[in-house]
Structures are given as C-alpha cells and as structure tokens.
CSV table of C-alpha atoms and ligand atoms in Angstrom, one decimal:
chain,number,residue,atom,x,y,z
F,272,UNK,CA,-0.2,0.1,0.0
F,273,UNK,CA,1.6,3.6,-0.9
F,274,UNK,CA,1.2,6.4,1.4
F,275,UNK,CA,-1.3,9.0,0.5
F,276,UNK,CA,0.1,12.3,1.4
F,277,UNK,CA,-1.5,15.8,1.4
F,278,UNK,CA,0.9,18.8,0.8
F,279,UNK,CA,-1.1,22.2,1.5
F,280,UNK,CA,0.7,24.8,-0.4
F,281,UNK,CA,2.8,22.6,-2.7
F,282,UNK,CA,3.0,24.7,-5.3
F,283,UNK,CA,5.0,27.3,-3.0
F,284,UNK,CA,8.5,27.5,-2.8
F,285,UNK,CA,8.9,24.4,0.3
F,286,UNK,CA,6.3,23.0,-0.9
F,287,UNK,CA,7.2,21.9,-4.3
F,288,UNK,CA,10.4,20.8,-3.3
F,289,UNK,CA,8.6,18.5,-0.1
F,290,UNK,CA,6.5,17.1,-3.8
F,291,UNK,CA,9.4,16.0,-5.3
F,292,UNK,CA,11.0,14.4,-2.5
F,293,UNK,CA,7.6,12.2,-1.7
F,294,UNK,CA,7.2,11.0,-5.3
F,295,UNK,CA,10.6,10.6,-5.1
F,296,UNK,CA,10.2,7.8,-2.4
F,297,UNK,CA,7.3,6.6,-3.9
F,298,UNK,CA,4.6,8.0,-2.1
F,299,UNK,CA,0.9,9.5,-3.5
F,300,UNK,CA,1.1,13.1,-3.4
F,301,UNK,CA,-2.4,15.3,-3.4
F,302,UNK,CA,-0.8,19.0,-3.2
F,303,UNK,CA,-3.3,21.3,-3.0
F,304,UNK,CA,-2.9,25.5,-3.1
F,305,UNK,CA,-4.8,28.3,-3.9
F,306,UNK,CA,-2.4,29.9,-6.0
F,307,UNK,CA,-2.0,33.2,-3.9
F,308,UNK,CA,2.1,33.5,-3.7
F,309,UNK,CA,2.6,29.7,-5.3
F,310,UNK,CA,2.6,28.7,-9.5
F,311,UNK,CA,2.3,26.1,-11.0
F,312,UNK,CA,5.8,26.4,-12.9
F,313,UNK,CA,6.8,25.0,-9.2
F,314,UNK,CA,4.9,21.9,-10.3
F,315,UNK,CA,5.6,22.3,-13.9
F,316,UNK,CA,7.8,18.9,-14.1
F,317,UNK,CA,5.5,16.5,-11.8
F,318,UNK,CA,1.9,17.2,-13.8
F,319,UNK,CA,2.7,14.1,-15.6
F,320,UNK,CA,3.3,12.2,-12.4
F,321,UNK,CA,0.7,9.6,-12.3
F,322,UNK,CA,1.1,9.7,-8.5
F,323,UNK,CA,0.8,13.6,-8.3
F,324,UNK,CA,-2.4,15.6,-8.3
F,325,UNK,CA,-3.0,19.3,-7.8
F,326,UNK,CA,-6.1,20.7,-6.4
F,327,UNK,CA,-6.9,24.3,-6.7
F,328,UNK,CA,-7.8,24.7,-2.8
F,329,UNK,CA,-8.2,27.4,-0.3
F,330,UNK,CA,-7.2,25.6,2.8
F,331,UNK,CA,-9.8,28.1,4.4
F,332,UNK,CA,-12.1,26.6,3.3
F,333,UNK,CA,-12.7,22.5,4.1
F,334,UNK,CA,-11.6,19.4,1.9
F,335,UNK,CA,-12.5,15.6,2.1
F,336,UNK,CA,-9.8,13.2,1.6
F,337,UNK,CA,-8.3,9.9,2.3
F,338,UNK,CA,-4.9,10.3,3.4
F,339,UNK,CA,-2.3,9.1,6.0
F,340,UNK,CA,-0.2,12.4,6.5
F,341,UNK,CA,-0.8,15.8,6.2
F,342,UNK,CA,2.1,18.6,5.7
F,343,UNK,CA,0.4,21.9,6.2
F,344,UNK,CA,2.1,24.6,4.4
F,345,UNK,CA,0.2,26.4,3.4
F,346,UNK,CA,0.4,30.7,4.1
F,347,UNK,CA,1.9,33.3,2.4
F,348,UNK,CA,5.7,33.5,4.0
F,349,UNK,CA,7.3,37.2,3.1
F,350,UNK,CA,6.0,39.9,4.6
F,351,UNK,CA,5.1,41.3,1.8
F,352,UNK,CA,2.7,39.2,0.4
F,353,UNK,CA,1.4,38.3,4.2
F,354,UNK,CA,0.5,42.0,4.7
F,355,UNK,CA,-1.5,42.8,1.5
F,356,UNK,CA,-4.3,40.9,3.1
F,357,UNK,CA,-3.6,40.4,6.9
F,358,UNK,CA,-7.4,39.5,7.3
F,359,UNK,CA,-6.9,36.6,5.2
F,360,UNK,CA,-3.1,35.7,6.8
F,361,UNK,CA,-4.9,34.9,9.7
F,362,UNK,CA,-7.9,33.0,8.5
F,363,UNK,CA,-5.3,31.0,6.5
F,364,UNK,CA,-3.1,30.0,9.6
F,365,UNK,CA,-6.4,29.5,11.5
F,366,UNK,CA,-9.3,28.4,9.9
F,367,UNK,CA,-6.3,26.5,7.7
F,368,UNK,CA,-5.3,24.4,10.6
F,369,UNK,CA,-8.9,24.2,12.3
F,370,UNK,CA,-9.8,22.8,8.8
F,371,UNK,CA,-6.9,20.2,8.4
F,372,UNK,CA,-6.8,18.9,11.6
F,373,UNK,CA,-10.4,18.1,11.7
F,374,UNK,CA,-9.2,15.8,8.1
F,375,UNK,CA,-7.0,14.3,10.3
F,376,UNK,CA,-9.7,13.9,13.5
F,377,UNK,CA,-11.9,11.9,10.3
F,378,UNK,CA,-9.0,10.4,8.9
F,379,UNK,CA,-6.0,9.3,12.0
F,380,UNK,CA,-4.0,11.2,9.6
F,381,UNK,CA,-0.6,12.4,10.9
F,382,UNK,CA,0.2,16.2,10.6
F,383,UNK,CA,3.0,18.3,10.8
F,384,UNK,CA,2.6,21.6,10.6
F,385,UNK,CA,5.1,24.4,9.3
F,386,UNK,CA,5.8,26.7,12.2
F,387,UNK,CA,8.2,30.1,11.9
F,388,UNK,CA,10.8,31.3,14.0
F,389,UNK,CA,8.5,34.1,13.7
F,390,UNK,CA,6.3,32.8,16.9
F,391,UNK,CA,9.7,33.9,18.9
F,392,UNK,CA,9.4,37.4,17.9
F,393,UNK,CA,11.7,39.7,18.6
F,394,UNK,CA,13.6,37.8,21.2
F,395,UNK,CA,15.2,38.7,24.0
F,396,UNK,CA,16.8,35.0,24.5
F,397,UNK,CA,19.7,34.3,21.8
F,398,UNK,CA,19.9,32.0,20.4
F,399,UNK,CA,15.8,30.5,20.8
F,400,UNK,CA,15.8,27.3,21.6
F,401,UNK,CA,12.0,25.7,21.8
F,402,UNK,CA,11.3,26.5,25.2
F,403,UNK,CA,11.4,29.7,24.7
F,404,UNK,CA,8.1,32.0,24.9
F,405,UNK,CA,8.9,34.5,22.9
F,406,UNK,CA,8.2,38.1,22.5
F,407,UNK,CA,5.8,38.8,19.7
F,408,UNK,CA,3.7,42.4,19.2
F,409,UNK,CA,-0.1,41.7,18.9
F,410,UNK,CA,-1.5,44.9,17.5
F,411,UNK,CA,1.4,45.2,15.0
F,412,UNK,CA,2.0,44.8,11.7
F,413,UNK,CA,3.5,41.6,11.2
F,414,UNK,CA,0.8,40.0,14.0
F,415,UNK,CA,-1.2,38.5,11.3
F,416,UNK,CA,1.2,36.1,9.9
F,417,UNK,CA,3.0,35.7,13.9
F,418,UNK,CA,-0.3,35.5,16.3
F,419,UNK,CA,-2.0,33.5,13.4
F,420,UNK,CA,1.1,31.0,13.4
F,421,UNK,CA,0.8,30.9,17.2
F,422,UNK,CA,-2.7,30.4,17.5
F,423,UNK,CA,-2.4,27.3,14.9
F,424,UNK,CA,0.3,25.9,17.3
F,425,UNK,CA,-2.3,26.3,19.9
F,426,UNK,CA,-5.0,24.3,17.6
F,427,UNK,CA,-2.5,21.5,17.2
F,428,UNK,CA,-1.9,20.9,20.8
F,429,UNK,CA,-5.4,21.3,21.5
F,430,UNK,CA,-6.7,18.5,19.2
F,431,UNK,CA,-3.9,16.4,20.3
F,432,UNK,CA,-4.0,16.3,23.4
F,433,UNK,CA,-8.2,16.9,23.6
F,434,UNK,CA,-8.4,14.4,20.2
F,435,UNK,CA,-5.2,12.3,20.3
F,436,UNK,CA,-3.8,13.1,16.8
F,437,UNK,CA,-0.5,12.4,15.9
F,438,UNK,CA,1.1,16.0,15.5
F,439,UNK,CA,4.4,17.5,14.5
F,440,UNK,CA,5.1,21.0,14.6
F,441,UNK,CA,7.9,22.1,13.0
F,442,UNK,CA,9.5,26.0,13.4
F,443,UNK,CA,11.3,26.8,10.3
F,444,UNK,CA,13.6,29.7,10.5
F,445,UNK,CA,14.9,31.5,7.6
F,446,UNK,CA,14.9,29.0,4.7
F,447,UNK,CA,16.4,29.9,0.8
F,448,UNK,CA,16.6,28.1,-2.3
F,449,UNK,CA,15.6,27.6,-6.1
F,450,UNK,CA,12.0,28.4,-6.6
F,451,UNK,CA,12.2,31.1,-3.9
F,452,UNK,CA,9.6,33.8,-5.4
F,453,UNK,CA,11.9,36.6,-7.2
F,454,UNK,CA,9.1,39.3,-5.9
F,455,UNK,CA,8.5,38.8,-2.1
F,456,UNK,CA,11.2,40.9,-0.6
F,457,UNK,CA,12.9,38.1,1.6
F,458,UNK,CA,16.4,39.0,1.8
F,459,UNK,CA,17.8,36.4,0.4
F,460,UNK,CA,15.8,36.5,-3.2
F,461,UNK,CA,16.3,40.7,-3.0
F,462,UNK,CA,20.1,40.8,-2.6
F,463,UNK,CA,20.1,37.8,-5.8
F,464,UNK,CA,18.0,39.3,-8.3
F,465,UNK,CA,19.8,43.3,-7.3
F,466,UNK,CA,23.6,41.8,-7.8
F,467,UNK,CA,22.7,39.8,-10.9
F,468,UNK,CA,20.8,43.1,-12.4
F,469,UNK,CA,24.1,45.1,-11.3
F,470,UNK,CA,21.4,47.6,-9.1
F,471,UNK,CA,22.4,48.8,-5.7
F,472,UNK,CA,21.6,46.1,-3.1
F,473,UNK,CA,19.8,47.9,-0.4
F,474,UNK,CA,20.3,46.7,3.5
F,475,UNK,CA,17.7,48.3,6.1
F,476,UNK,CA,19.1,49.4,8.7
F,477,UNK,CA,23.1,49.4,9.3
F,478,UNK,CA,24.0,45.9,8.1
F,479,UNK,CA,24.9,44.7,11.6
F,480,UNK,CA,21.5,42.5,11.9
F,481,UNK,CA,22.1,39.1,11.7
F,482,UNK,CA,19.9,36.2,10.7
F,483,UNK,CA,20.7,32.4,10.1
F,484,UNK,CA,20.3,30.5,6.7
F,485,UNK,CA,19.0,27.3,6.0
F,486,UNK,CA,19.5,25.5,2.2
F,487,UNK,CA,15.9,24.4,1.1
F,488,UNK,CA,17.2,20.5,0.8
F,489,UNK,CA,18.7,20.8,4.6
F,490,UNK,CA,15.3,22.0,5.8
F,491,UNK,CA,13.7,19.3,3.6
F,492,UNK,CA,15.1,16.5,5.2
F,493,UNK,CA,14.0,17.8,8.2
F,494,UNK,CA,11.0,17.1,7.7
F,495,UNK,CA,10.8,13.8,6.8
F,496,UNK,CA,12.4,12.8,9.5
F,497,UNK,CA,10.1,14.5,11.8
F,498,UNK,CA,6.9,13.6,10.1
F,499,UNK,CA,8.2,9.9,10.3
F,500,UNK,CA,9.6,10.0,13.8
F,501,UNK,CA,8.2,8.5,16.7
F,502,UNK,CA,4.8,9.4,17.8
F,503,UNK,CA,5.6,11.1,21.1
F,504,UNK,CA,7.8,13.1,19.3
F,505,UNK,CA,5.9,16.2,18.6
F,506,UNK,CA,7.6,19.3,18.5
F,507,UNK,CA,8.0,22.0,18.5
F,508,UNK,CA,11.4,21.6,16.9
F,509,UNK,CA,13.2,24.5,15.7
F,510,UNK,CA,14.6,23.3,12.2
F,511,UNK,CA,17.2,25.8,10.4
F,512,UNK,CA,20.9,26.5,10.4
F,513,UNK,CA,22.6,28.0,13.0
F,514,UNK,CA,25.3,29.4,11.3
F,515,UNK,CA,24.5,33.4,11.8
F,516,UNK,CA,25.4,36.1,9.2
F,517,UNK,CA,25.4,39.6,9.4
F,518,UNK,CA,23.0,41.3,6.2
F,519,UNK,CA,26.4,43.1,4.9
F,520,UNK,CA,28.1,39.6,5.4
F,521,UNK,CA,25.6,38.1,3.2
F,522,UNK,CA,25.4,41.2,0.6
F,523,UNK,CA,29.4,40.4,0.1
F,524,UNK,CA,29.1,36.8,0.1
F,525,UNK,CA,26.2,37.6,-3.2
F,526,UNK,CA,28.3,39.9,-4.7
F,527,UNK,CA,30.8,37.7,-4.7
F,528,UNK,CA,29.3,34.7,-6.6
F,529,UNK,CA,27.5,36.8,-8.8
F,530,UNK,CA,30.5,38.8,-9.5
F,531,UNK,CA,28.1,41.5,-9.4
F,532,UNK,CA,28.9,45.8,-9.9
F,533,UNK,CA,26.4,46.2,-7.8
F,534,UNK,CA,26.9,48.6,-4.5
F,535,UNK,CA,25.1,48.1,-1.0
F,536,UNK,CA,22.7,51.3,-0.2
F,537,UNK,CA,21.3,51.7,3.4
F,538,UNK,CA,17.5,52.4,4.2
F,539,UNK,CA,15.6,52.6,7.7
F,540,UNK,CA,14.6,48.9,9.4
F,541,UNK,CA,11.1,48.0,8.8
F,542,UNK,CA,8.6,48.1,12.5
F,543,UNK,CA,9.6,45.1,14.7
F,544,UNK,CA,12.3,44.2,11.9
F,545,UNK,CA,13.5,41.5,14.6
F,546,UNK,CA,17.6,42.3,15.3
F,547,UNK,CA,18.7,38.8,15.8
F,548,UNK,CA,17.8,35.3,15.0
F,549,UNK,CA,19.2,32.4,15.4
F,550,UNK,CA,17.7,28.4,16.3
F,551,UNK,CA,19.3,26.7,18.4
F,552,UNK,CA,18.9,23.0,17.4
F,553,UNK,CA,19.6,20.4,19.9
F,554,UNK,CA,16.8,19.3,20.0
F,555,UNK,CA,16.7,18.7,16.5
F,556,UNK,CA,19.6,17.1,16.9
F,557,UNK,CA,18.7,14.4,19.7
F,558,UNK,CA,15.7,13.9,18.5
F,559,UNK,CA,15.7,13.5,14.8
F,560,UNK,CA,19.4,13.0,14.0
F,561,UNK,CA,19.3,16.3,12.1
F,562,UNK,CA,21.4,19.1,11.5
F,563,UNK,CA,22.1,21.2,8.2
F,564,UNK,CA,25.1,20.4,6.1
F,565,UNK,CA,24.9,22.5,3.1
F,566,UNK,CA,27.4,25.3,3.9
F,567,UNK,CA,25.9,29.0,2.9
F,568,UNK,CA,28.2,29.5,-0.1
F,569,UNK,CA,27.2,26.5,-1.9
F,570,UNK,CA,22.9,26.7,-1.5
F,571,UNK,CA,23.7,30.5,-2.1
F,572,UNK,CA,25.4,29.7,-5.8
F,573,UNK,CA,22.8,27.0,-6.4
F,574,UNK,CA,20.4,29.4,-5.9
F,575,UNK,CA,22.2,32.3,-8.1
F,576,UNK,CA,21.9,29.7,-10.9
F,577,UNK,CA,18.1,29.8,-10.6
F,578,UNK,CA,17.6,33.5,-10.4
F,579,UNK,CA,20.4,33.9,-13.0
F,580,UNK,CA,17.9,31.6,-15.8
F,581,UNK,CA,14.7,33.2,-14.8
F,582,UNK,CA,16.0,36.6,-15.6
F,583,UNK,CA,17.3,35.2,-18.5
F,584,UNK,CA,13.7,33.8,-19.6
F,585,UNK,CA,12.8,37.3,-18.4
F,586,UNK,CA,10.7,36.5,-16.0
C,94,NAD,N1,10.9,29.8,3.5
C,94,NAD,C1,11.3,29.8,4.6
C,94,NAD,O1,12.2,30.7,5.2
C,94,NAD,C2,10.0,29.6,5.8
C,94,NAD,C3,10.2,30.4,7.5
C,94,NAD,C4,9.1,30.2,8.0
C,94,NAD,C5,8.0,29.4,7.9
C,94,NAD,N2,8.2,28.8,6.9
C,94,NAD,C6,6.5,28.6,6.6
C,94,NAD,O2,6.7,27.5,5.9
C,94,NAD,C7,5.7,27.6,4.7
C,94,NAD,C8,6.2,27.3,3.3
C,94,NAD,O3,6.4,28.7,2.4
C,94,NAD,P1,7.3,28.9,1.5
C,94,NAD,O4,8.5,29.6,1.9
C,94,NAD,O5,7.4,28.2,0.7
C,94,NAD,O6,6.6,30.0,1.3
C,94,NAD,P2,5.4,30.0,-0.8
C,94,NAD,O7,4.6,31.6,-0.1
C,94,NAD,O8,6.3,29.6,-1.3
C,94,NAD,O9,4.6,29.3,-0.3
C,94,NAD,C9,3.2,29.3,0.6
C,94,NAD,C10,2.2,28.4,-0.6
C,94,NAD,O10,0.7,28.4,0.2
C,94,NAD,C11,0.0,28.9,-0.5
C,94,NAD,N3,-1.1,29.4,-0.1
C,94,NAD,C12,-1.5,31.0,0.8
C,94,NAD,N4,-2.7,31.2,1.7
C,94,NAD,C13,-3.2,30.0,0.8
C,94,NAD,C14,-4.6,29.5,1.5
C,94,NAD,N5,-5.4,30.3,2.0
C,94,NAD,N6,-5.2,28.5,0.5
C,94,NAD,C15,-4.7,26.9,0.0
C,94,NAD,N7,-2.9,28.0,-0.3
C,94,NAD,C16,-2.2,28.7,0.1
C,94,NAD,C17,0.4,29.6,-1.2
C,94,NAD,O11,0.1,30.2,-3.1
C,94,NAD,C18,2.3,29.4,-1.8
C,94,NAD,O12,2.0,28.2,-2.7
C,94,NAD,C19,4.3,28.4,5.3
C,94,NAD,O13,3.5,27.9,5.8
C,94,NAD,C20,5.5,29.7,6.0
C,94,NAD,O14,5.2,30.1,6.6
C,94,NAD,C21,8.8,29.2,5.1
C-alpha cells in the first residue's frame, strides 16, 4: 500500500521541493494550493506524474480527502505577501489549521505544521530554544502572521491533547533556495536579483543585524525526519541553520558569487524587524539526528543559478 500524502501550499517554494522529495520516495502526493504566492511553474514538471495530483483549493475552506499524512504549509511567508491581506493571512493560519486538523480527526492521518521562528518575535533569548515563549507584538503589522502561526500551534496541541491525534510541529527559520519568489522581498532573493541586475543592494538598518539561512534541501530532510519520527515526538522542533551572518556579510557573499558590480545602499529598518534570529537546534539533533550540512556559499551558488536562468527567461 502506498502512503498518500497531502501537501497544502504544495505549489510554493518549500511545498514544491517537498512534493519532489515525497514523490522520489514512491509516495502518492496530493498537492493543494490557491496559487496566491505559489505557482504552477513550481510543479509543472510533476503534472504528468501519475502519483501526483494538483487541486486548486483554499485551505480556509474544508476539504474531504482520504490521506495518511498531511504537511500543512499553506500560508504566505514573506511580509509583502502576508501584509497584502492581513485578515486573510490570519484566516489562512487559523481556519487552515482547523480544517486540516478536522480532516486528521476524521481520517486518523498524521499531521505536520509549518510553523515559524516568527513565533519568537523579537527575542530576548539568543539563540532561541523551543522552550522560549517569545516576545511578540500582538497588534503590529507582522502580527497577522506571527500570531496566526502561534494560534495554529495552540490548535495543534489542543487537538493533540483533546483528540489524541499525531502532530508534528516544526518551527522553520529562514530558508532559501531555487523557486523562491523573486518578488517576495525576502533578503536572499532580493540581494541575488539586485546583484544579477547590477542594481544597488539595499540593506535595511546598518547591516549588522544577523540572520541564519538554511538551504532548502537540508530543511526538507528535517521535515521528512520529523514526520516519520516516533509518535511521542510532537515538537515544536526548531529547523534551521544556526550559522549566523550579518546582512552585510550576506550582501558581500552574493556580490562575490555573482561577480556583480552592485554597490550597497542603506535604508531605514521596517517596524518590528527582529535584530537577531538564530535557531538552537540541539533538540532537532537529539530527537531527529538532524542538522544542516550545506554551506551558505554552496547553497547561494545553486540559488544564484536558478535566478540567473529566471532572469534570462525574462520572468
Ligand atoms: N521559507 C521560509 O524561510 C519559511 C520560514 C518559516 C516558515 N515558513 C512556512 O513554510 C510554509 C511555506 O513557505 P514558503 O516559503 O514555501 O512560502 P510560499 O509563499 O512560497 O508558499 C506558501 C504556499 O501557500 C499557498 N497559500 C497561501 N495561502 C493559501 C490559502 N489560503 N490556501 C491555499 N494555499 C495557500 C501559496 O499560494 C503558496 O504556494 C509557510 O507556511 C511559511 O509560513 C517558511
């Protein structure tokens, strides 16, 4: 018997890589997406695969399917997109979680939630372990995403306690790689596109704020390990790369890899932008035997190649 796996948000950046991985292991994959930030281009190579099925569906509406596992990824992930319609963003996290958890209650499937490091807000603890409860502004312009994801976590744990369903909650830290949306304003794609076009590279603030960057293949390995871990491992589990880089270091690395003539320019920091973000992945290491192995320079080189092709195709 094949395992049938639902991936919500499967036409997005992470979702499409996850679909690739699950299909490569012989699973049947149902990908649902409302194509808000995702694209059929990300899954076009899968459309003729008989083990793959795409359904255009908004996760805020119920869905009735028979599945063994669900990866719930549907949610715009970048500030430009999640702030475009903040009410819909909260609905996507909260109603989406309720709908998928309801499906699990009926089918007995196991469910994975793509939560986020944003649940830690602008943290006073560094690096962030899972036991840290976070420092989140509930009424700011990022709150639709941060609080939506926090509420989704609450729902996952309440369904788990109340209905004894099997949950797997991953807190994902900044991830990058091919198929990121070039328009989404995230720092890696921004810098790469600006560098490839020889346009000024814009750093918000003085460039000393740090981020950690995980390459997509490392992250997807973490997803699959968590999903297939023992039932008592519910998470939350931090998944990300603890290697910490300042924005200035990232910009210089991108300039080096692309051989760009871009100059660096500085702009004001956006509201609620966290100064530092770095995962403590001790728990992922001990519970899943997982840690990232792809160096930033190698991952960036792959990503630059993808964006270079995209720009050459005129996308
Ligand atoms: N990439 C990261 O660094 C990162 C970090 C933390 C958390 N995450 C989480 O991982 C998940 C995937 O992120 P991504 O980077 O692939 O972003 P993405 O925007 O590429 O993918 C999200 C997908 O969800 C779809 N979607 C949005 N709203 C929907 C709705 N109401 N119904 C159905 N589909 C909907 C989009 O069309 C898109 O295909 C998200 O839940 C995000 O919050 C990502």
